[in-house]
mmCIF file with all atom_site columns, C-alpha atoms in Angstrom:
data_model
loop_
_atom_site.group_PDB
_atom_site.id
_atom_site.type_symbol
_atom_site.label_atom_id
_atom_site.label_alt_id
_atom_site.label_comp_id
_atom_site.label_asym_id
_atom_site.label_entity_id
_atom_site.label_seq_id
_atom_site.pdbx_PDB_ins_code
_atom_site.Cartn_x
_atom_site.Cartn_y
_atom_site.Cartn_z
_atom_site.occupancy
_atom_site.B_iso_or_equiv
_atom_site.pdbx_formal_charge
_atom_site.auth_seq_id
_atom_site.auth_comp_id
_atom_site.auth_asym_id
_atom_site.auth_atom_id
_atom_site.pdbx_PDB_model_num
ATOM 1   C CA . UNK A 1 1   ? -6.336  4.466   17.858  1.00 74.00 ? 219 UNK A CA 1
ATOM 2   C CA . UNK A 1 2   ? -4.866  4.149   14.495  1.00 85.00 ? 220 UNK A CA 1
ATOM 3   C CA . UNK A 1 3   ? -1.703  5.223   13.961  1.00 89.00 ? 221 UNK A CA 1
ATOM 4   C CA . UNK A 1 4   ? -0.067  6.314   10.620  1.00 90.00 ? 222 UNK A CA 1
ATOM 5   C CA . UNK A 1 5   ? 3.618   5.282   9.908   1.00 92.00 ? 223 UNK A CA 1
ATOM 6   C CA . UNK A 1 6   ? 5.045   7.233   6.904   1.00 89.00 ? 224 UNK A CA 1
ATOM 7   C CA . UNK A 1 7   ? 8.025   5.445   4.851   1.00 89.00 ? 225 UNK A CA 1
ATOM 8   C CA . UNK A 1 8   ? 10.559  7.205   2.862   1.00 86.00 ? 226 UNK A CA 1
ATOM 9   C CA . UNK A 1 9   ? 11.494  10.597  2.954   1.00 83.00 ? 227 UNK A CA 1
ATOM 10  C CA . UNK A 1 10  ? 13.243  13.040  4.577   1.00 78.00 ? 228 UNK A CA 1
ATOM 11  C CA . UNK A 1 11  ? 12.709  12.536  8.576   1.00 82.00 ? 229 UNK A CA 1
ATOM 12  C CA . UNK A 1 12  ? 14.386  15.990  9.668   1.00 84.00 ? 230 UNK A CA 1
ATOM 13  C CA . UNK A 1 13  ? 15.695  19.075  8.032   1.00 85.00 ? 231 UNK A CA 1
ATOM 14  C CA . UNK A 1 14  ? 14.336  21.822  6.420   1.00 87.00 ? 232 UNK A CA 1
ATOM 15  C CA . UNK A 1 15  ? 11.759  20.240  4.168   1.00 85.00 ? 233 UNK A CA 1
ATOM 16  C CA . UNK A 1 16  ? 10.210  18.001  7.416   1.00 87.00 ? 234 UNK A CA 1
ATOM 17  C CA . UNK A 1 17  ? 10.233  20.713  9.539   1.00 90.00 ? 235 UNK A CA 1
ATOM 18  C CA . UNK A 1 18  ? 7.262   22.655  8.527   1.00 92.00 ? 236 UNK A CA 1
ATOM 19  C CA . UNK A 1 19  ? 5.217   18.941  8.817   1.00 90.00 ? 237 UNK A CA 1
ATOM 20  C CA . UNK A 1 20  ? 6.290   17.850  12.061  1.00 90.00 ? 238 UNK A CA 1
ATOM 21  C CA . UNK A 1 21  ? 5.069   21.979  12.648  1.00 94.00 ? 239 UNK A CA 1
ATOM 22  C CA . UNK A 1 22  ? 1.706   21.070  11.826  1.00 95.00 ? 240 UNK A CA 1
ATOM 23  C CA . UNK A 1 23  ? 1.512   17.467  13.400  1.00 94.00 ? 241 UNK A CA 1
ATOM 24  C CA . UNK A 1 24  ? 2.613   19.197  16.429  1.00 95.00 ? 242 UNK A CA 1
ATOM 25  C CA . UNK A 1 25  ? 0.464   22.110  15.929  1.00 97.00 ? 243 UNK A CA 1
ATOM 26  C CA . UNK A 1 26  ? -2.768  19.605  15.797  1.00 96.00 ? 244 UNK A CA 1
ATOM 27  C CA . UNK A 1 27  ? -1.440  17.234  18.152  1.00 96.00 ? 245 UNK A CA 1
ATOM 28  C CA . UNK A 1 28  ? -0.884  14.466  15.714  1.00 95.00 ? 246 UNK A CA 1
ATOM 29  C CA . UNK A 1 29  ? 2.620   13.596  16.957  1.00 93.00 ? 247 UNK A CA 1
ATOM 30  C CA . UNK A 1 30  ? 1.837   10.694  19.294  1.00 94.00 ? 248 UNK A CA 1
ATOM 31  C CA . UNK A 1 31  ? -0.111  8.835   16.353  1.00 95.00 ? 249 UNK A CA 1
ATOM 32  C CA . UNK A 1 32  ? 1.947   9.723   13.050  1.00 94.00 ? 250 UNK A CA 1
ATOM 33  C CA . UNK A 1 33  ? 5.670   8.039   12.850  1.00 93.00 ? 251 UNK A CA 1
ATOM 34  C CA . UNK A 1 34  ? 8.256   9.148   10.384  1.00 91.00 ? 252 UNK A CA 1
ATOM 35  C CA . UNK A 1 35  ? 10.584  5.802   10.185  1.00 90.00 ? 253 UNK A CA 1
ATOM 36  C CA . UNK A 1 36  ? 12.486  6.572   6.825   1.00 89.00 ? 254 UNK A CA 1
ATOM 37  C CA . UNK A 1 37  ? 13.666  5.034   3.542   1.00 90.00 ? 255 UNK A CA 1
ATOM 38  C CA . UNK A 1 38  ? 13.785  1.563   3.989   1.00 89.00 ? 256 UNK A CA 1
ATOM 39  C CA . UNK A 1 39  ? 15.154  -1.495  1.680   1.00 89.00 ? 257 UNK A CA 1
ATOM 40  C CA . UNK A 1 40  ? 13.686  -3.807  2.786   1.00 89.00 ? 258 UNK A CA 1
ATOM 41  C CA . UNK A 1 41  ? 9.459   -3.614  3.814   1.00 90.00 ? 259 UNK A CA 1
ATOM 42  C CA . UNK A 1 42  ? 9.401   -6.910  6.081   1.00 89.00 ? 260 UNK A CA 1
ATOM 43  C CA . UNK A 1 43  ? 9.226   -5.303  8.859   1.00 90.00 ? 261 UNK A CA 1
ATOM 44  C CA . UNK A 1 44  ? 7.011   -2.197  8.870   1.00 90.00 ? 262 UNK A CA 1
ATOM 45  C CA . UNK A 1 45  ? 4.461   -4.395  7.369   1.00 92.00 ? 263 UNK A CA 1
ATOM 46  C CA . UNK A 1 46  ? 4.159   -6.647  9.709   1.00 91.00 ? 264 UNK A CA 1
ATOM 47  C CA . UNK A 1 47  ? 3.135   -4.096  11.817  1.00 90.00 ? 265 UNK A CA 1
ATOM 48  C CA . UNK A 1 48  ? 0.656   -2.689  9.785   1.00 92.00 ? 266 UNK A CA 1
ATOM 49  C CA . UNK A 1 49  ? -3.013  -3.541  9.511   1.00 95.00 ? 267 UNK A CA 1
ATOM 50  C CA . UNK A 1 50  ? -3.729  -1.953  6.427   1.00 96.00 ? 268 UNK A CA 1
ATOM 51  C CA . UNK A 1 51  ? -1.660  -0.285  3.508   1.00 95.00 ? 269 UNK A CA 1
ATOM 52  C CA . UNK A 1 52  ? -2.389  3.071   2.001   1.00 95.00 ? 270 UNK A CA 1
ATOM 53  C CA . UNK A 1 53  ? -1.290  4.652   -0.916  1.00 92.00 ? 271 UNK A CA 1
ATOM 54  C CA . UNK A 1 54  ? -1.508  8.262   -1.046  1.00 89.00 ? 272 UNK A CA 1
ATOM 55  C CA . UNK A 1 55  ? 0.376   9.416   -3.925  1.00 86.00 ? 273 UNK A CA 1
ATOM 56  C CA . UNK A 1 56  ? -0.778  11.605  -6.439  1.00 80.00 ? 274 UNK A CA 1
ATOM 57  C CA . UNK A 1 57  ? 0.895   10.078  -9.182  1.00 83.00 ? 275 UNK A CA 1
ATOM 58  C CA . UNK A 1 58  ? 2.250   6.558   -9.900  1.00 83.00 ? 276 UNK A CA 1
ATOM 59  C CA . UNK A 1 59  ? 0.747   4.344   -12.624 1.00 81.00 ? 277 UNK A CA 1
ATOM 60  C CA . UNK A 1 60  ? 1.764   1.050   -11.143 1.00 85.00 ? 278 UNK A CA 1
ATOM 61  C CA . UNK A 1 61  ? 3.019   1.190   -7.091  1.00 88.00 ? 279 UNK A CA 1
ATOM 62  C CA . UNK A 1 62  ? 4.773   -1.448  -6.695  1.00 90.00 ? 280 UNK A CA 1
ATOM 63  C CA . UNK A 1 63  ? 5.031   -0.873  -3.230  1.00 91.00 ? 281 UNK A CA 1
ATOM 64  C CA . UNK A 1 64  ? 1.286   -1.492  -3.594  1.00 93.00 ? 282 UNK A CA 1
ATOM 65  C CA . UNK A 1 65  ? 1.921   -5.388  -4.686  1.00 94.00 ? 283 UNK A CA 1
ATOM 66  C CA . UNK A 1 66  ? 4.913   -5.511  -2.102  1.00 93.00 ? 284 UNK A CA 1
ATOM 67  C CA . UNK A 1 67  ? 2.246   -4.714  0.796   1.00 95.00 ? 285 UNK A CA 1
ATOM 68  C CA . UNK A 1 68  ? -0.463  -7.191  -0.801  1.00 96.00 ? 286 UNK A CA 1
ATOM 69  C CA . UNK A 1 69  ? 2.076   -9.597  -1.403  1.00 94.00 ? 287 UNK A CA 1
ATOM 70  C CA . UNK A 1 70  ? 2.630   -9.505  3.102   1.00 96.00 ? 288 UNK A CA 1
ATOM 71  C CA . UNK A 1 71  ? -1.282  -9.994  3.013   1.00 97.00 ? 289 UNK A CA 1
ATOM 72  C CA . UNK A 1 72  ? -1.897  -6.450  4.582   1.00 97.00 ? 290 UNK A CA 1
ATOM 73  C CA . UNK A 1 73  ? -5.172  -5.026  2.352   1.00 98.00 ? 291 UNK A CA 1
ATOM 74  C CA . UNK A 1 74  ? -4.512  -2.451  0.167   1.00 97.00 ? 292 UNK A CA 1
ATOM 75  C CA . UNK A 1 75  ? -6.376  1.057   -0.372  1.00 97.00 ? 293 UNK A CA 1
ATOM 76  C CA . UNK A 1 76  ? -5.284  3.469   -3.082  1.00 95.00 ? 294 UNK A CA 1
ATOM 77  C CA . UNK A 1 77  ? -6.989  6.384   -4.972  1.00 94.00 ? 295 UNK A CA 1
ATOM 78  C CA . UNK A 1 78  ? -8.269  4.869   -8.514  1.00 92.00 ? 296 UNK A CA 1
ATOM 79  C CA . UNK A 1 79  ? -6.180  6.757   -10.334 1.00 90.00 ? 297 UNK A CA 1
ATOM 80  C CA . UNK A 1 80  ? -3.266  4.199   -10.609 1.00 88.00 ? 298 UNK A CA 1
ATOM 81  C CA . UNK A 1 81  ? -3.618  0.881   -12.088 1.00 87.00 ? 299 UNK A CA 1
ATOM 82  C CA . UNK A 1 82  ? -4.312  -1.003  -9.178  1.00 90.00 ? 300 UNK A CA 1
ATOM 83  C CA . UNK A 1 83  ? -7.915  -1.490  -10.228 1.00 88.00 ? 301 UNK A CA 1
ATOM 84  C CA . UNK A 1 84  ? -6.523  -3.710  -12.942 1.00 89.00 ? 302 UNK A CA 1
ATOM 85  C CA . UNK A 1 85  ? -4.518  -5.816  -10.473 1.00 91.00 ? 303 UNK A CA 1
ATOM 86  C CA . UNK A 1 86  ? -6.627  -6.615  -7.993  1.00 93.00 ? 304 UNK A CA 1
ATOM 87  C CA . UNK A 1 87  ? -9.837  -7.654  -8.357  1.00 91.00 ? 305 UNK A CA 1
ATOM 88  C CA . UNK A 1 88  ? -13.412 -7.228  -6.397  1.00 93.00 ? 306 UNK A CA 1
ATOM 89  C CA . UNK A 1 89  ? -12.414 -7.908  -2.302  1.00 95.00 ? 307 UNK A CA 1
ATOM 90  C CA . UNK A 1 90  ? -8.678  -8.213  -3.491  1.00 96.00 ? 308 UNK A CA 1
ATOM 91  C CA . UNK A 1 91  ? -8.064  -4.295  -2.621  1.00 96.00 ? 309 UNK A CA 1
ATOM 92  C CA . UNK A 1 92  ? -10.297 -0.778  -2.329  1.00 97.00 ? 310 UNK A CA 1
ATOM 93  C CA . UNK A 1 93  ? -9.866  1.576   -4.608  1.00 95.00 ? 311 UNK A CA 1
ATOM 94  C CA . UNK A 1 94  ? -11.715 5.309   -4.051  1.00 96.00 ? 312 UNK A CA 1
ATOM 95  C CA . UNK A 1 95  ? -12.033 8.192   -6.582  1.00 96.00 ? 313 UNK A CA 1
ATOM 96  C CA . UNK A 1 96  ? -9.016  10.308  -7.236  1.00 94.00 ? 314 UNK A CA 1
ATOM 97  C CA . UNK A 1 97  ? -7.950  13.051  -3.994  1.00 93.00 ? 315 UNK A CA 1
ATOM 98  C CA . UNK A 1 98  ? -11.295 11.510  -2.057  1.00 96.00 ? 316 UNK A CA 1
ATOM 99  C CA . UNK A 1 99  ? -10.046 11.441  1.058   1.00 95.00 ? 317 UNK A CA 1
ATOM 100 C CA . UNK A 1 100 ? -13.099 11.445  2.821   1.00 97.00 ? 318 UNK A CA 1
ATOM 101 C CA . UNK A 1 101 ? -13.774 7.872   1.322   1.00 98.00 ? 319 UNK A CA 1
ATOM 102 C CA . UNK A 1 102 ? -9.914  7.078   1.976   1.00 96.00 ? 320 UNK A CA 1
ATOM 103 C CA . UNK A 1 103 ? -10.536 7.789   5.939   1.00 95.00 ? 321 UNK A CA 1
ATOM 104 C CA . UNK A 1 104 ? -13.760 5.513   5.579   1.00 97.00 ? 322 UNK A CA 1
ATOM 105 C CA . UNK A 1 105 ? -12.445 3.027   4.687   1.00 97.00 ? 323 UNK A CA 1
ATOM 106 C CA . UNK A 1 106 ? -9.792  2.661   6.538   1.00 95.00 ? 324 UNK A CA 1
ATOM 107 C CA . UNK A 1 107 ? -12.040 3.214   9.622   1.00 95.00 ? 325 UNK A CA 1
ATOM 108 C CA . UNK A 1 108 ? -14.583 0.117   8.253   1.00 97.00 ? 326 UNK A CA 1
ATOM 109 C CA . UNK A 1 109 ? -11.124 -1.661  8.173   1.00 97.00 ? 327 UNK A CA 1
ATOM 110 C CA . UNK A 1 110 ? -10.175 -1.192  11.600  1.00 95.00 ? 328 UNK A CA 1
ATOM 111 C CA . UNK A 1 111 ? -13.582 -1.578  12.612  1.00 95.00 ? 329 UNK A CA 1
ATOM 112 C CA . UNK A 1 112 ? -14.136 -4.784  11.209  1.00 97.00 ? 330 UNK A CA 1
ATOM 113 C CA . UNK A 1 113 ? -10.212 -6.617  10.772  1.00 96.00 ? 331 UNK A CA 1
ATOM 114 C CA . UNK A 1 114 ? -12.037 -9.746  10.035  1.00 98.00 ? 332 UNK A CA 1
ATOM 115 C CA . UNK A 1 115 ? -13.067 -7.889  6.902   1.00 98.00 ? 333 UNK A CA 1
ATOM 116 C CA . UNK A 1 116 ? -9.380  -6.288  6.595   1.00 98.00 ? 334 UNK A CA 1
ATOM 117 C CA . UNK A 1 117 ? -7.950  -9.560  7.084   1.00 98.00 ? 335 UNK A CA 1
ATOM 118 C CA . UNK A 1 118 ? -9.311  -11.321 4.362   1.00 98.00 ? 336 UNK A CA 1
ATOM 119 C CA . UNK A 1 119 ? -9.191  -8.589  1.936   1.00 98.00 ? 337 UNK A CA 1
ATOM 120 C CA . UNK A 1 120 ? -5.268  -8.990  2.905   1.00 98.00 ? 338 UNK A CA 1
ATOM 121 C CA . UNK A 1 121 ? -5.729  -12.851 2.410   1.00 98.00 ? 339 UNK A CA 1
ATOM 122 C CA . UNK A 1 122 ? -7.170  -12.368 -1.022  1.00 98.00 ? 340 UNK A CA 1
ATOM 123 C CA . UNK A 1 123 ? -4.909  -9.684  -2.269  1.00 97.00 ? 341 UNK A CA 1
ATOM 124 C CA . UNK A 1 124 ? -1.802  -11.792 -1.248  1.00 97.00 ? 342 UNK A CA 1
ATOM 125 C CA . UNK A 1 125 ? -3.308  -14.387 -3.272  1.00 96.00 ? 343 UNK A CA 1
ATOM 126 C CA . UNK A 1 126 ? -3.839  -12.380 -5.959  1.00 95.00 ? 344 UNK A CA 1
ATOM 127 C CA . UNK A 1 127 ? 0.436   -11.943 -5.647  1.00 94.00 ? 345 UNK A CA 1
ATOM 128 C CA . UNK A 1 128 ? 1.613   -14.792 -5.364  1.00 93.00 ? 346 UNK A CA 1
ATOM 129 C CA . UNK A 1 129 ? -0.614  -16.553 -8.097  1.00 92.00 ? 347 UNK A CA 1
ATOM 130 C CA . UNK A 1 130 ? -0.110  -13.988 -10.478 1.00 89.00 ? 348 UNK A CA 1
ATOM 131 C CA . UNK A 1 131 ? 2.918   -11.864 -9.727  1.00 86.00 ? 349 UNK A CA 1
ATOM 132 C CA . UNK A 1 132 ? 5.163   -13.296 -7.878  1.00 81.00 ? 350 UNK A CA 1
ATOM 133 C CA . UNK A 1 133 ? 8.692   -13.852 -9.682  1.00 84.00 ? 351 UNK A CA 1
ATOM 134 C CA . UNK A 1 134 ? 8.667   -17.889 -9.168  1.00 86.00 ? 352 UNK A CA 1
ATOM 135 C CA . UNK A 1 135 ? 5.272   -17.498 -11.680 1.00 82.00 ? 353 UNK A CA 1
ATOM 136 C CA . UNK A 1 136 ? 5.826   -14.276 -13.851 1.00 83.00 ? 354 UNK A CA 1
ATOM 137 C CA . UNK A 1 137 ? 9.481   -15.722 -14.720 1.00 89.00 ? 355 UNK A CA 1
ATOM 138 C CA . UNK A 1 138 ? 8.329   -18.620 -16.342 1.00 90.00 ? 356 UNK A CA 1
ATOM 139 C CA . UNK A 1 139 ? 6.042   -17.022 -18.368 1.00 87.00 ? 357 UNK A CA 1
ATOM 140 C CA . UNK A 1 140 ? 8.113   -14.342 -19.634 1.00 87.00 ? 358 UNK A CA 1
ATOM 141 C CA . UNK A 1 141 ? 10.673  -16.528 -20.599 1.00 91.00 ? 359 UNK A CA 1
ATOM 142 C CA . UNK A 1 142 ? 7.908   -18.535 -22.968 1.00 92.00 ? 360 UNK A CA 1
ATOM 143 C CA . UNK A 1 143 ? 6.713   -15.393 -24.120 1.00 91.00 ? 361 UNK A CA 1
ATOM 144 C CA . UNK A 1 144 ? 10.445  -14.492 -24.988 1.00 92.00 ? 362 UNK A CA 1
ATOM 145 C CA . UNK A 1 145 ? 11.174  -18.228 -26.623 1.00 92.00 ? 363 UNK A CA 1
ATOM 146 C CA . UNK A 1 146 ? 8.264   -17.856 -29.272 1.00 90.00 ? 364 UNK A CA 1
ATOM 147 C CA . UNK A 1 147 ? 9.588   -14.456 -30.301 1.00 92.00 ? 365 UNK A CA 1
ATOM 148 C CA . UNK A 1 148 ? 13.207  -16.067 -31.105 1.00 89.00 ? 366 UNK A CA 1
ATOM 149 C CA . UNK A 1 149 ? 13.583  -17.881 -34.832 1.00 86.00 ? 367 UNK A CA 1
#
């Protein structure tokens, strides 16, 4: 089955309990996990297979490249920048609040984690070619340099 494992965010109280109402409600509860803010990502995504993005709102999710970066695939509505990042088999992108297309693809990804694997492969790539800190560094400080007299 897959399982959804939600990061961040309040995990009890009066703004979780009307959710963990509903998951109950529709018997969601054994396959959605609530583990919390976290500082550091290591671990959750090494349990993941795939890495979905849900927000409404966020120009550039870093958490996004974070994910990528552990080789886990990434799928995001196209409204963020993402599209920009990663290129063709890097990443899936699907129109904005489609979540019909979100849930098929991640069902062609658990169907086929050959596929999902090497999307993650290529995406990590992607990462640590382009945006990792040992590369980006460097070139920032040579863009920097030619700006000083």
């Amino acid at each position: 089955p897959i399982h959804l494992v939600w990061i961040g965010g309040p995990t009890e109280g009066v703004k979780f309990a009307p959710l963990a109402h509903d998951l109950r409600s529709a018997r969601l509860s054994d396959v959605v996990h609530f583990i919390g803010p976290r500082p550091d990502l290591t671990e959750p995504f090494a349990m993941f297979d795939a890495f979905a993005l849900t927000s409404r709102e966020d120009a550039l999710p870093l958490v996004c490249l974070e994910a990528a970066r552990a080789g886990r695939p990434v799928l995001a509505f196209d409204n963020t920048c993402l599209g920009e990042v990663f290129g063709d088999g890097e990443g899936a992108f699907v129109p904005f609040l489609d979540v019909d297309a979100m849930a098929a693809q991640l069902a062609a990804w658990a169907g086929d984690p050959a596929v999902a694997r090497a999307v993650g492969e290529r995406a990590q790539r992607r990462i640590l070619e382009g945006f990792d800190v040992s590369v980006g560094a460097p070139r920032w400080w040579d863009e920097l340099e030619g700006l000083l007299p």
